[in-house]
Short mmCIF file of C-alpha atoms and ligand atoms in Angstrom, two decimals:
data_model
loop_
_atom_site.label_atom_id
_atom_site.label_comp_id
_atom_site.label_asym_id
_atom_site.label_seq_id
_atom_site.Cartn_x
_atom_site.Cartn_y
_atom_site.Cartn_z
CA MET L 134 62.73 89.98 88.34
CA ARG L 135 62.80 87.88 85.22
CA LYS L 136 62.39 84.20 85.99
CA TRP L 137 65.22 83.26 83.63
CA LEU L 138 67.67 84.79 86.08
CA ILE L 139 66.74 82.54 89.03
CA GLU L 140 69.05 79.67 88.16
CA GLU L 141 72.09 81.94 88.02
CA LEU L 142 71.81 83.76 91.34
CA ILE L 143 73.93 82.80 94.34
CA CYS L 144 74.22 84.23 97.83
CA PRO L 145 76.48 87.35 97.87
CA GLN L 146 77.54 86.44 101.41
CA CYS L 147 78.47 82.79 100.87
CA LEU L 148 79.62 83.32 97.23
CA ASP L 149 79.36 79.57 96.77
CA SER L 150 78.91 79.08 93.03
CA ASP L 151 77.28 75.65 93.42
CA ILE L 152 74.41 76.80 95.63
CA VAL L 153 71.74 78.84 93.88
CA LEU L 154 69.19 80.93 95.77
CA HIS L 155 65.70 79.45 96.24
CA PRO L 156 62.78 81.62 95.12
CA ASP L 157 59.79 82.13 97.43
CA ILE L 158 57.25 83.72 95.09
CA HIS L 159 54.30 85.77 96.40
CA THR L 160 53.17 87.62 93.27
CA GLU L 161 54.17 86.78 89.74
CA THR L 162 53.39 87.10 86.06
CA GLU L 163 54.28 84.52 83.43
CA ASP L 164 57.86 85.83 83.09
CA ASP L 165 58.47 87.91 86.20
CA ILE L 166 58.56 87.64 89.98
CA ILE L 167 56.92 90.82 91.30
CA GLU L 168 56.94 90.23 95.06
CA GLY L 169 58.80 87.54 96.96
CA HIS L 170 62.15 86.50 98.36
CA LEU L 171 65.28 84.65 97.39
CA VAL L 172 66.63 82.46 100.17
CA CYS L 173 70.14 81.07 100.58
CA PRO L 174 69.83 77.35 101.37
CA GLN L 175 73.24 77.50 103.08
CA CYS L 176 73.25 80.55 105.41
CA ARG L 177 69.42 81.12 105.28
CA GLN L 178 69.90 84.83 104.40
CA VAL L 179 66.77 86.26 102.76
CA TYR L 180 66.90 88.70 99.81
CA GLU L 181 63.84 90.75 98.92
CA ILE L 182 62.10 91.12 95.58
CA HIS L 183 59.77 94.13 95.76
CA GLU L 184 57.93 95.72 92.81
CA GLY L 185 59.97 93.43 90.55
CA ILE L 186 63.33 94.65 91.86
CA ALA L 187 65.60 92.01 93.42
CA VAL L 188 67.99 93.32 96.05
CA VAL L 189 70.78 90.76 96.33
CA VAL L 190 73.47 92.48 98.39
CA PRO L 191 75.47 91.45 101.46
CA GLU L 192 74.24 92.90 104.75
CA GLN L 193 77.07 95.45 104.94
CA THR L 194 75.94 97.00 101.63
CA LEU L 195 72.36 97.67 102.84
CA PRO L 196 73.07 101.15 104.35
CA MET L 197 74.44 102.26 100.97
CA ILE L 198 71.35 101.20 99.05
CA ARG L 199 69.04 102.83 101.64
CA ASP L 200 70.87 106.16 101.33
CA THR L 201 68.56 108.60 99.53
CA THR L 202 71.34 110.99 98.57
CA GLY L 203 74.17 110.28 96.08
CA TYR L 204 73.26 107.88 93.27
CA ASN L 205 69.74 107.41 94.66
CA SER L 206 68.89 111.12 94.45
CA PHE L 207 66.48 112.73 91.99
CA SER L 208 69.23 114.97 90.60
CA MET L 209 71.50 111.98 89.82
CA LEU L 210 68.62 110.28 88.02
CA SER L 211 68.11 113.32 85.81
CA SER L 212 71.88 113.56 85.15
CA TYR L 213 72.34 109.91 84.22
CA LEU L 214 69.18 109.59 82.12
CA TRP L 215 70.43 112.59 80.16
CA SER L 216 73.94 111.17 79.90
CA HIS L 217 72.80 107.72 78.71
CA TYR L 218 69.99 108.72 76.37
CA SER L 219 70.44 112.36 75.27
CA GLU L 220 71.33 111.20 71.75
CA PHE L 221 67.78 109.87 71.36
CA PHE L 222 66.00 113.14 72.18
CA ASN L 223 68.35 115.04 69.89
CA GLY L 224 69.86 117.24 72.53
CA PRO L 225 72.34 119.45 70.66
CA ASP L 226 74.96 118.79 73.34
CA ALA L 227 74.35 115.03 73.53
CA THR L 228 77.28 112.79 74.42
CA ASP L 229 78.18 109.94 72.08
CA ALA L 230 80.36 108.29 74.77
CA TYR L 231 78.08 105.26 75.16
CA GLN L 232 78.07 104.61 71.41
CA LYS L 233 81.85 104.53 71.59
CA TRP L 234 81.93 102.11 74.52
CA ALA L 235 79.29 99.97 72.80
CA ARG L 236 81.43 99.74 69.67
CA ALA L 237 84.17 98.19 71.80
CA PHE L 238 82.02 95.07 72.35
CA GLY L 239 82.76 94.11 68.77
CA SER L 240 80.83 91.45 66.92
CA GLN L 241 78.09 88.99 67.77
CA ARG L 242 78.95 86.38 70.37
CA PRO L 243 76.92 83.68 72.06
CA GLY L 244 76.36 83.85 75.79
CA TRP L 245 75.36 86.39 78.40
CA ALA L 246 76.73 89.84 79.14
CA LEU L 247 77.04 91.66 82.47
CA ASP L 248 77.17 95.44 83.02
CA ILE L 249 78.61 96.12 86.50
CA GLY L 250 77.51 99.54 87.82
CA CYS L 251 75.01 99.84 84.97
CA SER L 252 73.30 103.01 86.23
CA VAL L 253 70.20 103.54 84.02
CA GLY L 254 71.11 100.77 81.62
CA ARG L 255 72.34 102.15 78.29
CA LEU L 256 75.28 99.76 77.90
CA THR L 257 73.18 96.83 79.11
CA PHE L 258 70.66 97.51 76.32
CA GLU L 259 73.51 97.93 73.83
CA MET L 260 74.81 94.49 74.80
CA THR L 261 71.51 92.82 73.86
CA LYS L 262 72.35 93.57 70.22
CA ILE L 263 75.13 90.99 70.22
CA HIS L 264 74.49 88.68 73.19
CA ASP L 265 71.81 86.16 74.11
CA ARG L 266 70.97 88.07 77.28
CA ALA L 267 72.29 91.08 79.19
CA VAL L 268 72.14 91.75 82.93
CA GLY L 269 72.82 95.11 84.57
CA LEU L 270 73.51 95.59 88.26
CA ASP L 271 73.92 98.63 90.45
CA THR L 272 73.68 99.57 94.13
CA SER L 273 71.29 102.42 93.28
CA ILE L 274 67.66 101.26 93.56
CA SER L 275 66.58 104.46 91.83
CA PHE L 276 68.76 103.68 88.76
CA VAL L 277 67.67 100.02 88.66
CA ARG L 278 64.00 101.07 88.88
CA ALA L 279 64.49 103.52 86.00
CA ALA L 280 66.30 100.92 83.86
CA ARG L 281 63.55 98.35 84.46
CA ARG L 282 60.89 100.93 83.61
CA LEU L 283 62.68 101.70 80.34
CA ALA L 284 62.79 97.98 79.51
CA ALA L 285 59.06 97.61 80.28
CA ARG L 286 57.87 100.72 78.41
CA LYS L 287 60.50 100.48 75.65
CA ARG L 288 60.67 104.28 75.62
CA LEU L 289 62.02 107.08 77.79
CA GLU L 290 60.00 109.67 79.70
CA PHE L 291 61.56 111.69 82.49
CA ASP L 292 61.90 115.06 84.19
CA LEU L 293 65.10 116.83 83.25
CA ILE L 294 66.41 119.36 85.76
CA MET L 295 66.78 122.82 84.26
CA GLU L 296 67.58 124.81 87.42
CA GLY L 297 66.97 123.90 91.07
CA GLN L 298 63.46 122.43 91.28
CA ILE L 299 62.45 123.52 87.78
CA THR L 300 62.22 120.55 85.43
CA GLU L 301 61.07 119.91 81.86
CA GLN L 302 59.71 116.66 80.58
CA ARG L 303 61.67 114.78 77.94
CA ALA L 304 60.28 111.77 76.06
CA CYS L 305 61.58 109.74 73.15
CA GLU L 306 61.78 106.37 71.50
CA LEU L 307 65.04 104.48 71.90
CA ASP L 308 67.14 102.40 69.50
CA SER L 309 64.80 99.86 67.85
CA ALA L 310 67.67 97.34 67.86
CA PHE L 311 67.66 97.12 71.70
CA ASP L 312 66.09 93.83 72.76
CA PHE L 313 64.41 94.99 75.96
CA ASP L 314 62.93 91.58 76.73
CA ARG L 315 66.35 90.00 77.01
CA THR L 316 67.58 92.35 79.74
CA GLU L 317 67.27 92.34 83.48
CA PHE L 318 68.50 94.73 86.15
CA ILE L 319 69.10 93.91 89.80
CA VAL L 320 70.45 95.68 92.85
CA ALA L 321 73.80 94.07 93.63
CA ASP L 322 77.30 94.95 94.80
CA ALA L 323 80.29 95.01 92.43
CA MET L 324 82.41 93.51 95.23
CA ALA L 325 80.14 90.51 95.88
CA LEU L 326 78.50 89.56 92.59
CA PRO L 327 75.52 87.25 93.21
CA PHE L 328 76.18 85.17 90.09
CA ARG L 329 77.56 81.72 89.51
CA SER L 330 81.21 81.68 88.49
CA ARG L 331 82.26 81.70 84.80
CA ARG L 332 78.71 82.59 83.68
CA PHE L 333 79.33 85.57 81.38
CA ALA L 334 80.88 85.84 77.91
CA THR L 335 81.28 89.62 78.24
CA VAL L 336 81.61 91.81 81.31
CA CYS L 337 81.91 95.55 81.46
CA SER L 338 83.13 97.75 84.27
CA VAL L 339 82.69 101.31 83.07
CA ASN L 340 83.34 104.26 85.37
CA ILE L 341 82.88 102.29 88.56
CA LEU L 342 86.36 101.18 89.68
CA GLU L 343 87.18 104.43 91.47
CA LYS L 344 83.75 104.41 93.17
CA VAL L 345 84.01 101.12 95.08
CA PRO L 346 85.64 100.75 98.51
CA ASP L 347 87.93 97.91 97.36
CA PRO L 348 88.76 98.26 93.62
CA LEU L 349 90.89 95.09 93.43
CA LEU L 350 88.09 93.02 94.96
CA HIS L 351 85.74 94.39 92.30
CA LEU L 352 88.14 93.24 89.54
CA ALA L 353 88.54 89.82 91.18
CA GLU L 354 84.77 89.43 91.24
CA ALA L 355 84.48 90.53 87.59
CA ASN L 356 87.05 87.87 86.71
CA ARG L 357 85.27 85.18 88.74
CA VAL L 358 82.05 85.54 86.76
CA MET L 359 83.76 85.64 83.33
CA ASP L 360 84.11 82.51 81.23
CA GLU L 361 87.50 80.85 81.79
CA LYS L 362 88.07 80.05 78.13
CA GLU L 363 86.36 82.70 76.00
CA ALA L 364 85.65 86.08 77.52
CA ARG L 365 85.70 89.75 76.66
CA PHE L 366 86.19 92.50 79.24
CA LEU L 367 85.48 96.18 78.63
CA PHE L 368 87.05 98.34 81.31
CA SER L 369 86.93 102.14 81.44
CA ASP L 370 87.59 104.69 84.18
CA PRO L 371 88.67 108.31 84.68
CA PHE L 372 90.93 107.25 87.60
CA SER L 373 89.89 110.29 89.62
CA TRP L 374 90.83 108.65 92.91
CA ASP L 375 89.22 110.24 95.96
CA GLU L 376 90.21 109.61 99.58
CA SER L 377 86.63 110.14 100.73
CA VAL L 378 85.51 107.16 98.60
CA ASN L 379 88.27 104.62 99.15
CA ASN L 380 91.48 104.30 101.15
CA PRO L 381 94.59 105.30 99.11
CA ASN L 382 96.17 102.00 100.25
CA LEU L 383 93.58 100.28 98.04
CA TRP L 384 93.90 102.54 94.98
CA LEU L 385 95.12 100.79 91.86
CA GLY L 386 97.04 103.85 90.68
CA GLY L 387 97.67 107.51 91.44
CA THR L 388 100.29 106.88 94.14
CA GLN L 389 104.08 107.31 94.30
CA GLU L 390 104.74 104.05 96.08
CA GLY L 391 103.28 100.64 96.85
CA PRO L 392 102.34 97.74 94.57
CA PHE L 393 100.11 99.96 92.41
CA LYS L 394 102.26 103.07 92.19
CA GLY L 395 102.07 104.96 88.90
CA PHE L 396 99.12 105.37 86.57
CA GLY L 397 95.91 103.39 86.92
CA MET L 398 95.63 102.34 83.27
CA ASP L 399 99.20 100.96 83.22
CA ASN L 400 98.44 98.89 86.31
CA ILE L 401 95.11 97.59 84.96
CA CYS L 402 96.80 96.49 81.70
CA ARG L 403 99.58 94.80 83.67
CA LEU L 404 97.02 92.92 85.81
CA LEU L 405 95.00 91.86 82.75
CA GLN L 406 98.03 90.29 81.09
CA ASP L 407 99.45 88.64 84.22
CA PRO L 408 97.94 85.15 84.68
CA GLU L 409 99.15 85.15 88.30
CA SER L 410 97.03 88.25 89.08
CA VAL L 411 93.30 88.55 89.86
CA PHE L 412 92.82 88.03 86.11
CA SER L 413 93.55 84.35 85.83
CA PRO L 414 93.73 82.96 83.16
CA GLY L 415 95.25 86.09 81.61
CA PHE L 416 93.83 88.32 78.89
CA THR L 417 95.20 89.80 75.66
CA ILE L 418 94.71 93.53 75.14
CA GLN L 419 92.69 94.20 71.97
CA ASP L 420 92.20 97.95 72.07
CA LYS L 421 92.94 100.96 74.27
CA GLY L 422 91.99 104.60 74.14
CA GLN L 423 89.89 107.29 75.73
CA VAL L 424 86.25 108.29 75.59
CA LEU L 425 85.15 111.88 76.18
CA TRP L 426 82.12 111.61 78.39
CA LYS L 427 79.69 114.23 79.72
CA ILE L 428 77.36 114.42 82.69
CA ARG L 429 74.75 117.17 82.74
CA LYS L 430 73.74 118.41 86.20
CA THR L 431 71.58 121.42 85.22
CA SER L 432 71.21 123.66 82.17
CA ASN L 433 74.35 125.47 83.27
CA LEU L 434 76.44 122.82 84.98
CA TRP L 435 78.26 120.11 83.06
CA GLU L 436 81.05 117.73 83.92
CA HIS L 437 83.45 116.85 81.09
CA ILE L 438 85.30 113.63 81.83
CA THR L 439 87.98 111.65 80.01
CA SER L 440 87.47 107.97 80.66
CA GLN L 441 90.34 105.69 79.67
CA PHE L 442 89.28 102.34 78.29
CA VAL L 443 90.79 98.97 77.48
CA VAL L 444 89.17 96.00 75.74
CA ALA L 445 90.70 92.64 76.64
CA GLU L 446 89.94 89.14 75.39
CA ARG L 447 90.59 85.66 76.65
CA THR L 448 90.39 82.97 73.98
CA ALA L 449 90.46 79.18 74.05
CA MET L 450 93.61 79.36 71.88
CA GLY L 451 95.39 81.19 74.75
C1 SAM Z 196 80.17 107.01 87.83
S1 SAM Z 196 78.72 106.02 87.77
C2 SAM Z 196 78.93 105.17 86.22
C3 SAM Z 196 77.66 104.52 85.75
C4 SAM Z 196 77.73 103.85 84.36
N1 SAM Z 196 78.60 102.70 84.35
C5 SAM Z 196 78.13 104.86 83.33
O1 SAM Z 196 79.31 104.86 82.92
O2 SAM Z 196 77.29 105.69 82.97
C6 SAM Z 196 79.08 104.75 88.97
C7 SAM Z 196 77.96 103.76 89.12
O3 SAM Z 196 78.39 102.72 89.99
C8 SAM Z 196 77.36 102.45 90.93
N2 SAM Z 196 78.03 101.87 92.11
C9 SAM Z 196 78.77 102.49 93.04
N3 SAM Z 196 79.24 101.58 93.93
C10 SAM Z 196 78.79 100.37 93.54
C11 SAM Z 196 78.92 99.05 94.03
N4 SAM Z 196 79.63 98.78 95.12
N5 SAM Z 196 78.32 98.05 93.36
C12 SAM Z 196 77.57 98.30 92.24
N6 SAM Z 196 77.40 99.52 91.73
C13 SAM Z 196 78.00 100.55 92.37
C14 SAM Z 196 76.69 103.78 91.16
O4 SAM Z 196 75.39 103.65 91.70
C15 SAM Z 196 76.71 104.35 89.74
O5 SAM Z 196 75.60 103.93 88.99
#
């Protein structure tokens, strides 16, 4: 874990913005902690750093990150590396979805950016083009390991699933404008962000809302870590609500009754503009639309997804 991140990390259980975690370093390089711990001076909880990867999640999230299926599986890694980087190895079917989301960040702005549910890091790297630093977080250790490896090697090499256990190697250079040295990736939970409040100039939540047990808590946490005066929020989601992932009582759309009845995007826009909601102070909507996104499972199995996005800004002028 990059040493520059230490001063920003708080305990995801206490979520006390004034108390940063204390590093206990066992192995290090000039810039990185390779093995060690981060300790909460308040509740004494210990968070591990192993092979450079910091795991800063509340205890109840640990079973999820230890699960070797789902987002930690080999097949998901192949799918998401293809999805994020296929443009760079000139796949004829490559998706340009991430270019489109990246364009939504707009122009250069000082400060740090956060990519919540970053997967294998494409948008995090994109954000280094216009921010001082970019941090990606995900509950998948496999994705975070892959993103860190990309940042270290500054190129992509991986095994792409063709069919079943048959794979082919793909390798390529990435965008030379990515500033790999100004990124870091950690294992963390979107519902308990281990960062000091108001730390980030830009936050993105792309295709994760429907995947978390408590979507409103995720948005409240995203808001907590965004600057109170000047902030930009990129939100995107397919709103494919699924009862096996989260309780319909907690969905932010897709229901006929309740506080979030109706369509997800309408409700998100309403929340963003309502200063009494989880987004306080409120935001102004800058842009809205949809991105056609693809995930490739095997040579013959593709998922085509429409992700609806909104870009919102909070400015000092109000
Ligand atoms: C549908 S994928 C989208 C990934 C990426 N944002 C993209 O658009 O390519 C959802 C991501 O959220 C991550 N995720 C799921 N639950 C999470 C949580 N509670 N906290 C952080 N990440 C989570 C998954 O591991 C996965 O990488």
